[in-house]
Short mmCIF file of C-alpha atoms in Angstrom, two decimals:
data_model
loop_
_atom_site.label_atom_id
_atom_site.label_comp_id
_atom_site.label_asym_id
_atom_site.label_seq_id
_atom_site.Cartn_x
_atom_site.Cartn_y
_atom_site.Cartn_z
CA UNK A 1 -0.11 0.10 0.01
CA UNK A 2 3.00 2.22 0.47
CA UNK A 3 3.82 2.55 -3.44
CA UNK A 4 0.84 3.59 -5.95
CA UNK A 5 1.00 2.21 -9.32
CA UNK A 6 -0.05 4.42 -12.36
CA UNK A 7 -2.25 6.69 -10.16
CA UNK A 8 -5.01 3.87 -9.89
CA UNK A 9 -5.78 4.16 -6.22
CA UNK A 10 -7.91 7.76 -6.40
CA UNK A 11 -10.68 6.04 -8.64
CA UNK A 12 -10.86 3.20 -6.01
CA UNK A 13 -11.02 5.57 -3.27
CA UNK A 14 -13.58 7.63 -4.80
CA UNK A 15 -15.91 4.90 -6.07
CA UNK A 16 -15.59 3.66 -2.37
CA UNK A 17 -17.10 6.94 -1.08
CA UNK A 18 -19.79 6.69 -3.51
CA UNK A 19 -20.84 3.38 -2.39
CA UNK A 20 -20.86 4.79 1.39
CA UNK A 21 -22.99 7.51 0.04
CA UNK A 22 -25.55 5.16 -1.58
CA UNK A 23 -25.44 3.00 1.41
CA UNK A 24 -26.62 6.03 3.55
CA UNK A 25 -29.50 6.71 1.04
CA UNK A 26 -30.59 3.28 1.62
CA UNK A 27 -30.18 3.30 5.15
CA UNK A 28 -32.61 6.30 5.32
CA UNK A 29 -35.32 4.26 3.28
CA UNK A 30 -34.99 1.03 5.55
CA UNK A 31 -37.99 0.64 7.78
CA UNK A 32 -36.96 0.56 11.42
CA UNK A 33 -38.14 -0.41 14.90
CA UNK A 34 -39.47 2.13 17.20
CA UNK A 35 -38.46 3.09 20.42
CA UNK A 36 -41.96 4.10 21.86
CA UNK A 37 -41.94 2.85 25.42
CA UNK A 38 -38.45 1.46 25.27
CA UNK A 39 -35.94 2.23 28.41
CA UNK A 40 -33.27 4.35 26.72
CA UNK A 41 -30.07 5.12 28.94
CA UNK A 42 -28.02 8.15 27.92
CA UNK A 43 -24.96 9.37 29.52
CA UNK A 44 -23.78 12.82 29.35
CA UNK A 45 -27.28 14.01 29.29
CA UNK A 46 -27.21 17.11 30.93
CA UNK A 47 -25.82 19.34 27.84
CA UNK A 48 -24.67 19.20 24.39
CA UNK A 49 -25.27 16.06 22.19
CA UNK A 50 -26.77 13.92 25.25
CA UNK A 51 -29.36 16.64 25.69
CA UNK A 52 -30.39 16.69 22.18
CA UNK A 53 -30.62 13.15 22.40
CA UNK A 54 -32.66 13.16 25.48
CA UNK A 55 -35.14 15.37 23.43
CA UNK A 56 -35.75 13.65 20.25
CA UNK A 57 -35.82 10.11 22.51
CA UNK A 58 -38.44 11.58 24.89
CA UNK A 59 -40.15 12.76 21.86
CA UNK A 60 -40.39 9.55 20.17
CA UNK A 61 -41.99 7.98 23.38
CA UNK A 62 -38.94 6.50 25.30
CA UNK A 63 -38.80 5.87 28.80
CA UNK A 64 -35.36 7.83 29.72
CA UNK A 65 -32.79 7.35 32.10
CA UNK A 66 -30.71 10.49 32.16
CA UNK A 67 -27.05 10.04 33.73
CA UNK A 68 -24.56 12.83 34.53
CA UNK A 69 -22.58 14.59 36.95
CA UNK A 70 -24.62 17.50 37.90
CA UNK A 71 -28.38 16.68 39.66
CA UNK A 72 -29.53 20.37 38.98
CA UNK A 73 -28.56 20.47 35.41
CA UNK A 74 -30.17 16.92 35.09
CA UNK A 75 -33.22 17.96 36.70
CA UNK A 76 -33.47 21.12 34.56
CA UNK A 77 -33.29 18.66 31.29
CA UNK A 78 -36.30 16.79 33.03
CA UNK A 79 -38.34 19.69 33.45
CA UNK A 80 -37.73 21.24 29.95
CA UNK A 81 -38.65 17.85 28.63
CA UNK A 82 -41.72 17.48 30.93
CA UNK A 83 -42.83 21.12 29.60
CA UNK A 84 -42.35 20.13 25.91
CA UNK A 85 -44.53 17.21 25.88
CA UNK A 86 -47.42 18.97 27.14
CA UNK A 87 -50.32 18.98 25.18
CA UNK A 88 -48.59 15.93 22.75
CA UNK A 89 -50.76 13.05 21.32
CA UNK A 90 -47.79 10.72 21.91
CA UNK A 91 -47.46 8.81 25.36
CA UNK A 92 -44.44 10.16 26.93
CA UNK A 93 -42.82 9.82 30.35
CA UNK A 94 -41.22 11.86 32.98
CA UNK A 95 -37.78 10.96 32.64
CA UNK A 96 -35.42 9.36 35.49
CA UNK A 97 -32.28 10.38 36.73
CA UNK A 98 -29.02 8.75 37.69
CA UNK A 99 -26.04 10.80 39.21
CA UNK A 100 -22.57 9.71 39.31
CA UNK A 101 -19.02 10.34 37.54
CA UNK A 102 -18.39 8.02 34.70
CA UNK A 103 -14.60 8.94 34.69
CA UNK A 104 -14.74 7.01 38.55
CA UNK A 105 -15.42 3.41 37.46
CA UNK A 106 -15.50 2.42 40.97
CA UNK A 107 -18.88 4.04 41.18
CA UNK A 108 -20.18 2.33 37.74
CA UNK A 109 -21.65 -0.66 39.13
CA UNK A 110 -23.64 0.89 41.69
CA UNK A 111 -24.90 3.15 39.08
CA UNK A 112 -25.86 0.23 36.92
CA UNK A 113 -27.77 -1.05 39.58
CA UNK A 114 -29.87 2.22 39.78
CA UNK A 115 -30.25 2.37 36.26
CA UNK A 116 -32.24 -1.09 36.08
CA UNK A 117 -34.30 -0.20 39.23
CA UNK A 118 -35.82 2.88 37.08
CA UNK A 119 -37.74 0.58 35.12
CA UNK A 120 -36.31 -2.91 35.87
CA UNK A 121 -34.48 -2.91 32.30
CA UNK A 122 -32.32 -1.32 29.87
CA UNK A 123 -33.45 -1.73 25.84
CA UNK A 124 -31.23 1.25 24.65
CA UNK A 125 -27.53 2.44 26.21
CA UNK A 126 -26.40 5.35 24.71
CA UNK A 127 -22.67 5.87 25.71
CA UNK A 128 -22.54 10.01 25.20
CA UNK A 129 -20.54 11.40 27.75
CA UNK A 130 -16.81 12.39 27.23
CA UNK A 131 -14.37 14.99 27.05
CA UNK A 132 -12.02 16.24 24.38
CA UNK A 133 -8.32 17.46 24.48
CA UNK A 134 -5.71 20.09 22.77
CA UNK A 135 -2.08 19.92 23.23
CA UNK A 136 1.35 19.06 22.18
CA UNK A 137 2.43 15.49 22.84
CA UNK A 138 5.73 16.94 23.87
CA UNK A 139 3.91 18.94 26.54
CA UNK A 140 1.28 16.69 27.54
CA UNK A 141 1.47 15.19 31.03
CA UNK A 142 0.86 11.44 31.24
CA UNK A 143 -1.94 12.01 33.70
CA UNK A 144 -3.92 13.93 31.41
CA UNK A 145 -3.70 10.85 28.92
CA UNK A 146 -4.91 8.63 31.38
CA UNK A 147 -7.48 11.09 32.49
CA UNK A 148 -9.37 11.50 28.92
CA UNK A 149 -9.04 7.34 28.52
CA UNK A 150 -10.74 6.94 31.85
CA UNK A 151 -13.81 9.37 30.95
CA UNK A 152 -13.83 8.17 26.92
CA UNK A 153 -12.91 4.71 27.29
CA UNK A 154 -12.81 3.12 30.52
CA UNK A 155 -16.09 4.72 31.62
CA UNK A 156 -18.27 3.48 28.83
CA UNK A 157 -16.95 -0.07 28.48
CA UNK A 158 -17.47 -0.18 32.21
CA UNK A 159 -21.12 0.80 32.32
CA UNK A 160 -21.83 -1.37 29.15
CA UNK A 161 -20.25 -4.64 30.89
CA UNK A 162 -22.39 -3.68 33.75
CA UNK A 163 -25.68 -3.30 31.97
CA UNK A 164 -24.88 -5.80 29.38
CA UNK A 165 -25.71 -9.10 31.42
CA UNK A 166 -29.21 -7.97 32.04
CA UNK A 167 -29.66 -7.47 28.14
CA UNK A 168 -28.21 -11.09 27.73
CA UNK A 169 -30.48 -12.59 30.03
CA UNK A 170 -33.39 -11.06 27.97
CA UNK A 171 -32.01 -11.42 24.61
CA UNK A 172 -32.74 -7.97 24.21
CA UNK A 173 -31.08 -4.66 23.95
CA UNK A 174 -28.97 -2.33 21.97
CA UNK A 175 -25.62 -0.81 22.73
CA UNK A 176 -24.70 2.86 21.52
CA UNK A 177 -21.67 4.60 21.42
CA UNK A 178 -21.06 8.29 20.37
CA UNK A 179 -17.30 7.73 19.16
CA UNK A 180 -15.71 10.06 16.58
CA UNK A 181 -14.39 10.21 13.09
CA UNK A 182 -11.50 10.71 15.22
CA UNK A 183 -11.65 7.24 16.34
CA UNK A 184 -10.99 6.24 12.46
CA UNK A 185 -8.28 8.57 11.71
CA UNK A 186 -6.03 10.69 13.95
CA UNK A 187 -4.94 14.23 13.43
CA UNK A 188 -2.13 16.31 14.84
CA UNK A 189 -2.48 17.91 18.65
CA UNK A 190 -5.30 15.46 19.21
CA UNK A 191 -3.41 12.64 20.85
CA UNK A 192 -5.54 11.83 23.99
CA UNK A 193 -8.77 12.31 22.12
CA UNK A 194 -8.06 10.53 19.11
CA UNK A 195 -6.15 7.42 21.27
CA UNK A 196 -9.21 7.10 23.54
CA UNK A 197 -11.96 6.96 20.29
CA UNK A 198 -9.61 4.39 18.21
CA UNK A 199 -9.63 2.47 21.65
CA UNK A 200 -13.79 2.89 21.60
CA UNK A 201 -13.93 1.84 18.09
CA UNK A 202 -11.72 -1.10 18.49
CA UNK A 203 -13.77 -2.29 21.67
CA UNK A 204 -17.01 -1.98 20.27
CA UNK A 205 -16.30 -3.50 17.27
CA UNK A 206 -14.92 -6.75 18.99
CA UNK A 207 -18.33 -6.34 21.24
CA UNK A 208 -20.77 -6.54 18.36
CA UNK A 209 -19.04 -9.56 16.88
CA UNK A 210 -19.40 -11.24 20.44
CA UNK A 211 -23.03 -10.56 21.16
CA UNK A 212 -24.70 -10.95 18.03
CA UNK A 213 -25.77 -14.17 18.77
CA UNK A 214 -27.86 -12.76 21.67
CA UNK A 215 -29.60 -10.62 19.33
CA UNK A 216 -28.41 -7.37 20.87
CA UNK A 217 -26.98 -4.94 18.12
CA UNK A 218 -23.96 -2.43 18.90
CA UNK A 219 -23.96 0.77 16.85
CA UNK A 220 -21.03 2.93 16.76
CA UNK A 221 -21.60 6.72 15.66
CA UNK A 222 -18.67 8.54 14.40
CA UNK A 223 -19.57 12.24 13.92
CA UNK A 224 -17.38 14.91 13.16
CA UNK A 225 -17.31 18.25 14.48
CA UNK A 226 -20.59 19.10 16.12
CA UNK A 227 -21.93 22.73 17.61
CA UNK A 228 -21.34 22.18 21.39
CA UNK A 229 -19.27 23.32 23.90
CA UNK A 230 -16.77 20.32 23.58
CA UNK A 231 -13.81 22.35 22.71
CA UNK A 232 -14.65 24.74 25.48
CA UNK A 233 -14.20 22.12 27.89
CA UNK A 234 -11.43 20.35 26.41
CA UNK A 235 -8.42 19.96 28.44
CA UNK A 236 -4.88 20.55 27.56
CA UNK A 237 -1.43 19.26 28.14
CA UNK A 238 -1.46 20.32 31.69
CA UNK A 239 -5.01 19.34 32.43
CA UNK A 240 -6.14 23.14 32.30
CA UNK A 241 -9.25 24.11 29.99
CA UNK A 242 -8.51 24.97 26.30
CA UNK A 243 -11.43 27.59 26.69
CA UNK A 244 -11.63 27.88 23.07
CA UNK A 245 -14.55 27.58 20.41
CA UNK A 246 -12.81 26.34 17.67
CA UNK A 247 -14.09 27.58 14.27
CA UNK A 248 -14.70 23.95 13.14
CA UNK A 249 -16.64 23.23 16.08
CA UNK A 250 -18.92 26.56 15.84
CA UNK A 251 -19.18 25.74 11.92
CA UNK A 252 -19.95 21.83 12.60
CA UNK A 253 -23.15 19.91 12.59
CA UNK A 254 -26.36 21.28 14.66
CA UNK A 255 -26.82 18.78 17.40
CA UNK A 256 -30.35 18.25 16.78
CA UNK A 257 -29.42 16.92 13.42
CA UNK A 258 -26.85 14.24 14.96
CA UNK A 259 -29.40 13.58 17.79
CA UNK A 260 -32.02 12.60 15.04
CA UNK A 261 -29.45 10.78 13.38
CA UNK A 262 -28.35 8.73 16.49
CA UNK A 263 -32.11 7.91 16.91
CA UNK A 264 -32.55 6.67 12.97
CA UNK A 265 -29.34 4.30 13.62
CA UNK A 266 -31.06 2.80 16.66
CA UNK A 267 -34.31 2.42 15.07
CA UNK A 268 -32.33 0.63 11.98
CA UNK A 269 -29.90 -0.99 14.26
CA UNK A 270 -27.16 0.40 12.49
CA UNK A 271 -23.86 -1.09 12.81
CA UNK A 272 -21.45 1.79 11.96
CA UNK A 273 -22.55 5.58 11.19
CA UNK A 274 -20.14 8.19 10.11
CA UNK A 275 -21.69 11.69 10.21
CA UNK A 276 -19.10 13.68 8.04
CA UNK A 277 -18.49 15.78 5.26
CA UNK A 278 -16.72 14.68 2.02
CA UNK A 279 -13.06 15.47 3.01
CA UNK A 280 -13.35 13.76 6.44
CA UNK A 281 -14.95 10.91 4.82
CA UNK A 282 -12.28 10.76 2.08
CA UNK A 283 -9.64 11.15 4.95
CA UNK A 284 -11.09 7.61 6.26
CA UNK A 285 -10.61 5.91 2.97
CA UNK A 286 -7.11 7.59 2.48
CA UNK A 287 -5.93 6.25 6.02
CA UNK A 288 -6.49 2.59 5.05
CA UNK A 289 -6.17 2.74 0.90
CA UNK A 290 -3.34 5.22 0.45
CA UNK A 291 -1.59 5.51 3.71
CA UNK A 292 1.68 7.24 2.35
CA UNK A 293 -0.52 9.99 0.95
CA UNK A 294 -2.40 10.21 4.32
CA UNK A 295 0.54 10.80 6.81
CA UNK A 296 1.91 13.37 4.42
CA UNK A 297 -1.26 15.17 4.54
CA UNK A 298 -1.18 15.01 8.40
CA UNK A 299 2.66 16.16 8.86
CA UNK A 300 1.71 19.23 6.35
CA UNK A 301 -0.96 19.91 8.84
CA UNK A 302 1.14 19.81 11.71
CA UNK A 303 3.93 22.07 10.47
CA UNK A 304 1.32 24.55 9.58
CA UNK A 305 -0.33 24.55 13.07
CA UNK A 306 2.83 24.28 14.95
CA UNK A 307 0.86 24.18 17.88
CA UNK A 308 -2.88 23.57 19.10
CA UNK A 309 -4.87 26.54 18.09
CA UNK A 310 -7.97 27.41 16.39
CA UNK A 311 -8.10 25.58 13.02
#
């Protein structure tokens, strides 16, 4: 793959992208299962994409268990959802809340018990909570790499493994994880974040294969940039907050559109969904089909940036 003969690789990449786009169109037309009355667990539900997922699944009639660290903010989401459903014809439910820190894996088993007590089961688990990172590897403490991995990788797999036995016993359930395009390709000055998302992708790909026999689908959602506070709350190499709204984030996907895509993926029991524009999509294929060019482009990008800053 390091040597490209006769320029024949580019048509192959473009053809692969065309197949992916056709698959997405057909997936939208495919009928799917409803989520009315389903118990849907959402982590990181107090803000950003998690909050938008709570809105769309609540409107679809799901029984929600909203998870997060801040009880007051979660309760505010509950109040907003309850008010929004007034006068609607569809049956909706007042969401339940479970407060815990996903990064503290010692508390996850207890949290899983509380989640199951809410409705006696979990039909859909949406692993959404996460943290981003901006930093130069040379200036990044190893503790920061570990902290990002705890939140983005160990937390979600701990909760998944705590709830999974109840799904296996019932031969019913659905595991969803919000990964990132950076779980498929790595870009400069995102090492901790990209590493955590690569690990997430690998774990849930393995899980999908292992539990398919029980009729439990696993869906990995890989969005590009979304208009949330993710970059504002990102950590830097010394653990401090980045505190900058990147231009790429400000111009990213509307979180409502991403939340609708998550709902659609659950209904259609999709396996792997990439929500990105043409350039990131091509980059994903380049990484596999033409790695030499991909690495050259990333090196050029790193030299242009020189340090983590607004892109």
